[in-house]
Amino acid sequence: HSALTQPASVSGSPGQSITISCTGNTNDMHSFAYVSWYQQHPGKAPTLVIFDVNNRPSGVSSRFSGSKSGNTASLTISGLQAEDEADYFCSSYAARDTRVFGTGTQVFVL
Amino acid sequence: EVQLVESGGGVVRPGGSLRLSCAASGFTFEHYPMSWVRQSPGNGLEWVSGISGNGGSRTYGDSVRGRFIISRDNAKNSQYLQMNSLRPEDTALYYCVRVIIGSLWDFDYWGQGALVTVSS
């Protein structure tokens, strides 16, 4: 079972902003200093959209941003678009040089 | 173009073994740590294992430690996952992934996956 908890689903209308939370034990997750976020469309492999809490890989839209506070990391998608409808997974560097994924969140664009 | 192509998936009985392979191309393989990530049907992602560029350092997730062995052959631009003592809960699509250099197991390229089914 996963050590990072995410909401099962989040929805929003086009143009709106949504935020996906990711909660875990910060003692096991290096204080969430190395949180990443992946987007996965149906039938496709995941793609990295945020790394090290709030950094975007080259080519990822600036509409994606990350943050953390306490034992919660968050991914915000602003200016929601139809193409953002996908599954999103948080991921954290963890004890014993491992990485743990979150439970995943389905994003629906209404 | 970076390509990662998995092979070796299939159906195996509980307690059995299977070896996955991943052929890499389009980049200098020995420079990159590599990893395996799995996804069970309809479920989330699980990091399985990782290996350094020279193969000298290996690490495993809690659920597979002691049963799975990761390895690589830089001369063949390939990595492998030897899976022993397989359980039904190991049933999943296994992705070969390239690790971003200098990162703590972040991934920039994924293969299309190899399906492993553990069932009697």
PDB file of C-alpha atoms in Angstrom:
ATOM      1  CA  HIS A   1       0.000   0.000   0.000  1.00  0.00           C
ATOM      2  CA  SER A   2       1.081   3.557  -0.765  1.00  0.00           C
ATOM      3  CA  ALA A   3       2.457   5.867   1.903  1.00  0.00           C
ATOM      4  CA  LEU A   4       1.229   9.011   0.130  1.00  0.00           C
ATOM      5  CA  THR A   5      -2.469   9.866   0.100  1.00  0.00           C
ATOM      6  CA  GLN A   6      -4.206  11.817  -2.650  1.00  0.00           C
ATOM      7  CA  PRO A   7      -7.878  12.595  -3.262  1.00  0.00           C
ATOM      8  CA  ALA A   8      -9.485  10.095  -5.626  1.00  0.00           C
ATOM      9  CA  SER A   9     -10.745  12.794  -7.957  1.00  0.00           C
ATOM     10  CA  VAL A  10     -10.762  16.538  -8.506  1.00  0.00           C
ATOM     11  CA  SER A  11     -12.794  18.405 -11.086  1.00  0.00           C
ATOM     12  CA  GLY A  12     -12.982  21.897 -12.496  1.00  0.00           C
ATOM     13  CA  SER A  13     -14.330  23.881 -15.403  1.00  0.00           C
ATOM     14  CA  PRO A  14     -12.166  25.108 -18.266  1.00  0.00           C
ATOM     15  CA  GLY A  15     -10.191  28.168 -17.235  1.00  0.00           C
ATOM     16  CA  GLN A  16     -10.450  27.453 -13.530  1.00  0.00           C
ATOM     17  CA  SER A  17      -7.634  26.460 -11.191  1.00  0.00           C
ATOM     18  CA  ILE A  18      -7.549  23.199  -9.285  1.00  0.00           C
ATOM     19  CA  THR A  19      -5.219  21.901  -6.593  1.00  0.00           C
ATOM     20  CA  ILE A  20      -4.344  18.278  -5.880  1.00  0.00           C
ATOM     21  CA  SER A  21      -2.995  17.427  -2.441  1.00  0.00           C
ATOM     22  CA  CYS A  22      -0.502  14.733  -1.460  1.00  0.00           C
ATOM     23  CA  THR A  23      -0.151  13.869   2.212  1.00  0.00           C
ATOM     24  CA  GLY A  24       2.354  11.682   3.978  1.00  0.00           C
ATOM     25  CA  ASN A  25       4.729  11.274   6.878  1.00  0.00           C
ATOM     26  CA  THR A  26       7.417  13.913   6.395  1.00  0.00           C
ATOM     27  CA  ASN A  27       9.854  12.007   8.583  1.00  0.00           C
ATOM     28  CA  ASP A  28       9.886   9.208   6.003  1.00  0.00           C
ATOM     29  CA  MET A  29       9.765  11.541   3.015  1.00  0.00           C
ATOM     30  CA  HIS A  30      12.771  13.796   3.667  1.00  0.00           C
ATOM     31  CA  SER A  31      10.363  16.605   4.653  1.00  0.00           C
ATOM     32  CA  PHE A  32       8.864  16.492   1.150  1.00  0.00           C
ATOM     33  CA  ALA A  33      11.919  18.260  -0.269  1.00  0.00           C
ATOM     34  CA  TYR A  34      11.972  15.932  -3.274  1.00  0.00           C
ATOM     35  CA  VAL A  35       8.369  15.686  -4.372  1.00  0.00           C
ATOM     36  CA  SER A  36       7.543  15.122  -8.020  1.00  0.00           C
ATOM     37  CA  TRP A  37       4.308  14.965  -9.955  1.00  0.00           C
ATOM     38  CA  TYR A  38       3.436  12.806 -12.963  1.00  0.00           C
ATOM     39  CA  GLN A  39       0.581  13.106 -15.430  1.00  0.00           C
ATOM     40  CA  GLN A  40      -0.824   9.980 -17.064  1.00  0.00           C
ATOM     41  CA  HIS A  41      -3.360   9.919 -19.873  1.00  0.00           C
ATOM     42  CA  PRO A  42      -5.338   6.688 -20.444  1.00  0.00           C
ATOM     43  CA  GLY A  43      -3.282   3.990 -22.105  1.00  0.00           C
ATOM     44  CA  LYS A  44      -0.111   6.071 -21.982  1.00  0.00           C
ATOM     45  CA  ALA A  45       3.008   6.052 -19.842  1.00  0.00           C
ATOM     46  CA  PRO A  46       3.305   8.781 -17.201  1.00  0.00           C
ATOM     47  CA  THR A  47       5.148  12.028 -17.889  1.00  0.00           C
ATOM     48  CA  LEU A  48       6.929  14.232 -15.363  1.00  0.00           C
ATOM     49  CA  VAL A  49       5.336  17.658 -14.862  1.00  0.00           C
ATOM     50  CA  ILE A  50       6.975  18.849 -11.601  1.00  0.00           C
ATOM     51  CA  PHE A  51      10.164  17.797  -9.783  1.00  0.00           C
ATOM     52  CA  ASP A  52      11.801  18.905  -6.521  1.00  0.00           C
ATOM     53  CA  VAL A  53       8.543  20.420  -5.264  1.00  0.00           C
ATOM     54  CA  ASN A  54       8.149  23.296  -7.719  1.00  0.00           C
ATOM     55  CA  ASN A  55      10.398  22.854 -10.759  1.00  0.00           C
ATOM     56  CA  ARG A  56       9.046  22.240 -14.247  1.00  0.00           C
ATOM     57  CA  PRO A  57      10.907  20.131 -16.804  1.00  0.00           C
ATOM     58  CA  SER A  58      11.566  21.774 -20.128  1.00  0.00           C
ATOM     59  CA  GLY A  59       8.435  21.768 -22.273  1.00  0.00           C
ATOM     60  CA  VAL A  60       5.908  21.568 -19.449  1.00  0.00           C
ATOM     61  CA  SER A  61       3.329  24.338 -19.388  1.00  0.00           C
ATOM     62  CA  SER A  62       3.709  27.109 -16.793  1.00  0.00           C
ATOM     63  CA  ARG A  63       0.105  26.386 -15.858  1.00  0.00           C
ATOM     64  CA  PHE A  64       1.507  23.578 -13.701  1.00  0.00           C
ATOM     65  CA  SER A  65       2.999  24.579 -10.360  1.00  0.00           C
ATOM     66  CA  GLY A  66       3.929  22.812  -7.152  1.00  0.00           C
ATOM     67  CA  SER A  67       4.282  23.680  -3.494  1.00  0.00           C
ATOM     68  CA  LYS A  68       4.521  22.118  -0.055  1.00  0.00           C
ATOM     69  CA  SER A  69       3.473  22.982   3.460  1.00  0.00           C
ATOM     70  CA  GLY A  70       4.016  20.776   6.455  1.00  0.00           C
ATOM     71  CA  ASN A  71       3.132  17.196   5.603  1.00  0.00           C
ATOM     72  CA  THR A  72       1.281  18.127   2.402  1.00  0.00           C
ATOM     73  CA  ALA A  73       2.565  18.704  -1.111  1.00  0.00           C
ATOM     74  CA  SER A  74       0.292  20.225  -3.750  1.00  0.00           C
ATOM     75  CA  LEU A  75       0.012  20.456  -7.508  1.00  0.00           C
ATOM     76  CA  THR A  76      -1.937  23.377  -8.936  1.00  0.00           C
ATOM     77  CA  ILE A  77      -3.173  23.478 -12.500  1.00  0.00           C
ATOM     78  CA  SER A  78      -4.270  26.947 -13.520  1.00  0.00           C
ATOM     79  CA  GLY A  79      -6.283  27.849 -16.603  1.00  0.00           C
ATOM     80  CA  LEU A  80      -7.630  24.308 -16.757  1.00  0.00           C
ATOM     81  CA  GLN A  81      -7.841  22.867 -20.276  1.00  0.00           C
ATOM     82  CA  ALA A  82      -9.516  19.778 -21.696  1.00  0.00           C
ATOM     83  CA  GLU A  83      -6.113  18.197 -22.324  1.00  0.00           C
ATOM     84  CA  ASP A  84      -5.385  18.332 -18.582  1.00  0.00           C
ATOM     85  CA  GLU A  85      -7.951  15.605 -17.967  1.00  0.00           C
ATOM     86  CA  ALA A  86      -5.762  12.723 -16.790  1.00  0.00           C
ATOM     87  CA  ASP A  87      -4.510  10.888 -13.734  1.00  0.00           C
ATOM     88  CA  TYR A  88      -1.933  12.630 -11.568  1.00  0.00           C
ATOM     89  CA  PHE A  89       0.464  10.941  -9.177  1.00  0.00           C
ATOM     90  CA  CYS A  90       2.692  12.539  -6.582  1.00  0.00           C
ATOM     91  CA  SER A  91       5.984  10.901  -5.723  1.00  0.00           C
ATOM     92  CA  SER A  92       8.500  11.444  -2.950  1.00  0.00           C
ATOM     93  CA  TYR A  93      12.061  10.398  -2.280  1.00  0.00           C
ATOM     94  CA  ALA A  94      11.875   8.214   0.801  1.00  0.00           C
ATOM     95  CA  ALA A  95      13.873   6.231   3.328  1.00  0.00           C
ATOM     96  CA  ARG A  96      16.513   3.697   2.236  1.00  0.00           C
ATOM     97  CA  ASP A  97      17.081   5.527  -1.064  1.00  0.00           C
ATOM     98  CA  THR A  98      13.687   4.631  -2.474  1.00  0.00           C
ATOM     99  CA  ARG A  99      10.817   6.488  -4.082  1.00  0.00           C
ATOM    100  CA  VAL A 100       7.164   6.247  -3.137  1.00  0.00           C
ATOM    101  CA  PHE A 101       4.164   7.146  -5.278  1.00  0.00           C
ATOM    102  CA  GLY A 102       0.835   8.520  -4.155  1.00  0.00           C
ATOM    103  CA  THR A 103      -2.514   6.838  -4.621  1.00  0.00           C
ATOM    104  CA  GLY A 104      -3.325   8.936  -7.690  1.00  0.00           C
ATOM    105  CA  THR A 105      -5.975  11.539  -8.527  1.00  0.00           C
ATOM    106  CA  GLN A 106      -8.297  11.579 -11.515  1.00  0.00           C
ATOM    107  CA  VAL A 107      -8.768  15.093 -12.836  1.00  0.00           C
ATOM    108  CA  PHE A 108     -12.003  15.793 -14.684  1.00  0.00           C
ATOM    109  CA  VAL A 109     -12.548  18.860 -16.818  1.00  0.00           C
ATOM    110  CA  LEU A 110     -16.251  19.591 -16.715  1.00  0.00           C
TER     111      LEU A 110
ATOM    112  CA  GLU B   1      15.389   9.536 -30.121  1.00  0.00           C
ATOM    113  CA  VAL B   2      15.350   7.853 -26.730  1.00  0.00           C
ATOM    114  CA  GLN B   3      13.700   4.444 -26.810  1.00  0.00           C
ATOM    115  CA  LEU B   4      13.140   1.900 -24.071  1.00  0.00           C
ATOM    116  CA  VAL B   5      11.720  -1.463 -25.100  1.00  0.00           C
ATOM    117  CA  GLU B   6      10.733  -4.046 -22.515  1.00  0.00           C
ATOM    118  CA  SER B   7      10.442  -7.778 -23.129  1.00  0.00           C
ATOM    119  CA  GLY B   8      10.032 -10.962 -21.134  1.00  0.00           C
ATOM    120  CA  GLY B   9       6.575 -10.459 -19.674  1.00  0.00           C
ATOM    121  CA  GLY B  10       4.069 -13.269 -19.472  1.00  0.00           C
ATOM    122  CA  VAL B  11       1.968 -15.515 -17.261  1.00  0.00           C
ATOM    123  CA  VAL B  12       3.621 -17.335 -14.368  1.00  0.00           C
ATOM    124  CA  ARG B  13       2.354 -19.372 -11.436  1.00  0.00           C
ATOM    125  CA  PRO B  14       2.726 -18.146  -7.853  1.00  0.00           C
ATOM    126  CA  GLY B  15       6.183 -18.972  -6.572  1.00  0.00           C
ATOM    127  CA  GLY B  16       7.629 -18.913 -10.067  1.00  0.00           C
ATOM    128  CA  SER B  17      10.267 -16.688 -11.651  1.00  0.00           C
ATOM    129  CA  LEU B  18      10.460 -14.365 -14.628  1.00  0.00           C
ATOM    130  CA  ARG B  19      13.159 -12.128 -16.085  1.00  0.00           C
ATOM    131  CA  LEU B  20      12.343  -8.826 -17.726  1.00  0.00           C
ATOM    132  CA  SER B  21      14.699  -7.115 -20.146  1.00  0.00           C
ATOM    133  CA  CYS B  22      14.845  -3.531 -21.328  1.00  0.00           C
ATOM    134  CA  ALA B  23      16.737  -2.529 -24.467  1.00  0.00           C
ATOM    135  CA  ALA B  24      17.736   1.122 -24.513  1.00  0.00           C
ATOM    136  CA  SER B  25      18.754   3.283 -27.467  1.00  0.00           C
ATOM    137  CA  GLY B  26      19.169   6.902 -28.418  1.00  0.00           C
ATOM    138  CA  PHE B  27      21.360   7.935 -25.475  1.00  0.00           C
ATOM    139  CA  THR B  28      24.623   7.027 -23.725  1.00  0.00           C
ATOM    140  CA  PHE B  29      23.241   4.256 -21.569  1.00  0.00           C
ATOM    141  CA  GLU B  30      26.112   3.927 -19.100  1.00  0.00           C
ATOM    142  CA  HIS B  31      25.719   7.570 -18.034  1.00  0.00           C
ATOM    143  CA  TYR B  32      22.206   7.079 -16.716  1.00  0.00           C
ATOM    144  CA  PRO B  33      20.823   5.375 -13.646  1.00  0.00           C
ATOM    145  CA  MET B  34      17.827   3.242 -14.554  1.00  0.00           C
ATOM    146  CA  SER B  35      14.795   1.970 -12.745  1.00  0.00           C
ATOM    147  CA  TRP B  36      11.688  -0.187 -12.913  1.00  0.00           C
ATOM    148  CA  VAL B  37       8.217   1.088 -12.026  1.00  0.00           C
ATOM    149  CA  ARG B  38       5.080  -1.049 -12.073  1.00  0.00           C
ATOM    150  CA  GLN B  39       1.378  -0.368 -12.337  1.00  0.00           C
ATOM    151  CA  SER B  40      -1.214  -2.945 -11.403  1.00  0.00           C
ATOM    152  CA  PRO B  41      -4.407  -3.078 -13.513  1.00  0.00           C
ATOM    153  CA  GLY B  42      -6.569  -0.070 -12.796  1.00  0.00           C
ATOM    154  CA  ASN B  43      -4.337   0.995  -9.947  1.00  0.00           C
ATOM    155  CA  GLY B  44      -1.536   3.316  -9.129  1.00  0.00           C
ATOM    156  CA  LEU B  45       2.175   3.381  -9.687  1.00  0.00           C
ATOM    157  CA  GLU B  46       4.746   1.611  -7.553  1.00  0.00           C
ATOM    158  CA  TRP B  47       8.493   2.165  -7.723  1.00  0.00           C
ATOM    159  CA  VAL B  48      10.186  -1.237  -7.811  1.00  0.00           C
ATOM    160  CA  SER B  49      13.934  -0.862  -8.068  1.00  0.00           C
ATOM    161  CA  GLY B  50      16.790   1.327  -9.257  1.00  0.00           C
ATOM    162  CA  ILE B  51      20.396   0.886 -10.345  1.00  0.00           C
ATOM    163  CA  SER B  52      23.274   3.315 -10.802  1.00  0.00           C
ATOM    164  CA  GLY B  53      24.941   3.921 -14.150  1.00  0.00           C
ATOM    165  CA  ASN B  54      27.855   1.591 -13.469  1.00  0.00           C
ATOM    166  CA  GLY B  55      25.662  -0.973 -11.746  1.00  0.00           C
ATOM    167  CA  GLY B  56      27.516  -0.651  -8.474  1.00  0.00           C
ATOM    168  CA  SER B  57      24.557   0.607  -6.463  1.00  0.00           C
ATOM    169  CA  ARG B  58      21.119  -0.990  -6.374  1.00  0.00           C
ATOM    170  CA  THR B  59      18.038  -0.247  -4.333  1.00  0.00           C
ATOM    171  CA  TYR B  60      14.635  -1.895  -3.947  1.00  0.00           C
ATOM    172  CA  GLY B  61      11.128  -1.121  -2.799  1.00  0.00           C
ATOM    173  CA  ASP B  62       9.938  -2.775   0.396  1.00  0.00           C
ATOM    174  CA  SER B  63       7.495  -5.114  -1.353  1.00  0.00           C
ATOM    175  CA  VAL B  64      10.124  -6.706  -3.618  1.00  0.00           C
ATOM    176  CA  ARG B  65      13.321  -6.502  -1.573  1.00  0.00           C
ATOM    177  CA  GLY B  66      14.825  -9.974  -1.219  1.00  0.00           C
ATOM    178  CA  ARG B  67      12.820 -11.396  -4.151  1.00  0.00           C
ATOM    179  CA  PHE B  68      13.740  -9.223  -7.151  1.00  0.00           C
ATOM    180  CA  ILE B  69      17.209  -8.461  -8.510  1.00  0.00           C
ATOM    181  CA  ILE B  70      17.995  -5.551 -10.807  1.00  0.00           C
ATOM    182  CA  SER B  71      21.022  -5.613 -13.077  1.00  0.00           C
ATOM    183  CA  ARG B  72      22.394  -4.034 -16.222  1.00  0.00           C
ATOM    184  CA  ASP B  73      24.820  -4.745 -19.048  1.00  0.00           C
ATOM    185  CA  ASN B  74      26.189  -1.470 -20.375  1.00  0.00           C
ATOM    186  CA  ALA B  75      27.880  -3.230 -23.289  1.00  0.00           C
ATOM    187  CA  LYS B  76      24.428  -4.338 -24.444  1.00  0.00           C
ATOM    188  CA  ASN B  77      22.620  -1.111 -23.485  1.00  0.00           C
ATOM    189  CA  SER B  78      20.219  -3.179 -21.433  1.00  0.00           C
ATOM    190  CA  GLN B  79      18.847  -3.511 -17.952  1.00  0.00           C
ATOM    191  CA  TYR B  80      17.110  -6.476 -16.392  1.00  0.00           C
ATOM    192  CA  LEU B  81      14.762  -7.399 -13.576  1.00  0.00           C
ATOM    193  CA  GLN B  82      14.951 -10.935 -12.232  1.00  0.00           C
ATOM    194  CA  MET B  83      11.730 -11.640 -10.383  1.00  0.00           C
ATOM    195  CA  ASN B  84      11.652 -14.627  -8.025  1.00  0.00           C
ATOM    196  CA  SER B  85       9.055 -16.025  -5.602  1.00  0.00           C
ATOM    197  CA  LEU B  86       6.349 -14.226  -7.537  1.00  0.00           C
ATOM    198  CA  ARG B  87       3.024 -13.487  -5.861  1.00  0.00           C
ATOM    199  CA  PRO B  88      -0.400 -12.622  -7.326  1.00  0.00           C
ATOM    200  CA  GLU B  89       0.075  -9.068  -6.079  1.00  0.00           C
ATOM    201  CA  ASP B  90       3.109  -8.733  -8.369  1.00  0.00           C
ATOM    202  CA  THR B  91       0.718  -8.797 -11.331  1.00  0.00           C
ATOM    203  CA  ALA B  92       1.286  -5.498 -13.120  1.00  0.00           C
ATOM    204  CA  LEU B  93       2.573  -3.655 -16.145  1.00  0.00           C
ATOM    205  CA  TYR B  94       6.292  -3.195 -15.587  1.00  0.00           C
ATOM    206  CA  TYR B  95       7.835  -0.042 -17.024  1.00  0.00           C
ATOM    207  CA  CYS B  96      11.505   0.423 -17.790  1.00  0.00           C
ATOM    208  CA  VAL B  97      12.357   4.038 -16.961  1.00  0.00           C
ATOM    209  CA  ARG B  98      15.354   6.322 -17.396  1.00  0.00           C
ATOM    210  CA  VAL B  99      16.398   8.304 -14.351  1.00  0.00           C
ATOM    211  CA  ILE B 100      17.181  12.003 -14.675  1.00  0.00           C
ATOM    212  CA  ILE B 101      20.899  12.423 -13.993  1.00  0.00           C
ATOM    213  CA  GLY B 102      21.489  13.970 -10.585  1.00  0.00           C
ATOM    214  CA  SER B 103      17.926  13.403  -9.430  1.00  0.00           C
ATOM    215  CA  LEU B 104      16.682  11.190  -6.635  1.00  0.00           C
ATOM    216  CA  TRP B 105      14.816   8.725  -8.821  1.00  0.00           C
ATOM    217  CA  ASP B 106      12.896  11.092 -11.087  1.00  0.00           C
ATOM    218  CA  PHE B 107      12.125   9.721 -14.535  1.00  0.00           C
ATOM    219  CA  ASP B 108      12.113  11.404 -17.918  1.00  0.00           C
ATOM    220  CA  TYR B 109      11.568   8.507 -20.340  1.00  0.00           C
ATOM    221  CA  TRP B 110       9.358   5.456 -19.996  1.00  0.00           C
ATOM    222  CA  GLY B 111       8.966   2.333 -22.073  1.00  0.00           C
ATOM    223  CA  GLN B 112       5.559   1.005 -23.072  1.00  0.00           C
ATOM    224  CA  GLY B 113       5.678  -1.683 -20.425  1.00  0.00           C
ATOM    225  CA  ALA B 114       5.791  -5.461 -20.097  1.00  0.00           C
ATOM    226  CA  LEU B 115       2.755  -7.208 -18.624  1.00  0.00           C
ATOM    227  CA  VAL B 116       3.388  -9.752 -15.900  1.00  0.00           C
ATOM    228  CA  THR B 117       0.512 -11.899 -14.678  1.00  0.00           C
ATOM    229  CA  VAL B 118       0.949 -14.144 -11.645  1.00  0.00           C
ATOM    230  CA  SER B 119      -1.889 -16.628 -11.468  1.00  0.00           C
ATOM    231  CA  SER B 120      -2.506 -20.292 -10.843  1.00  0.00           C
TER     232      SER B 120
END
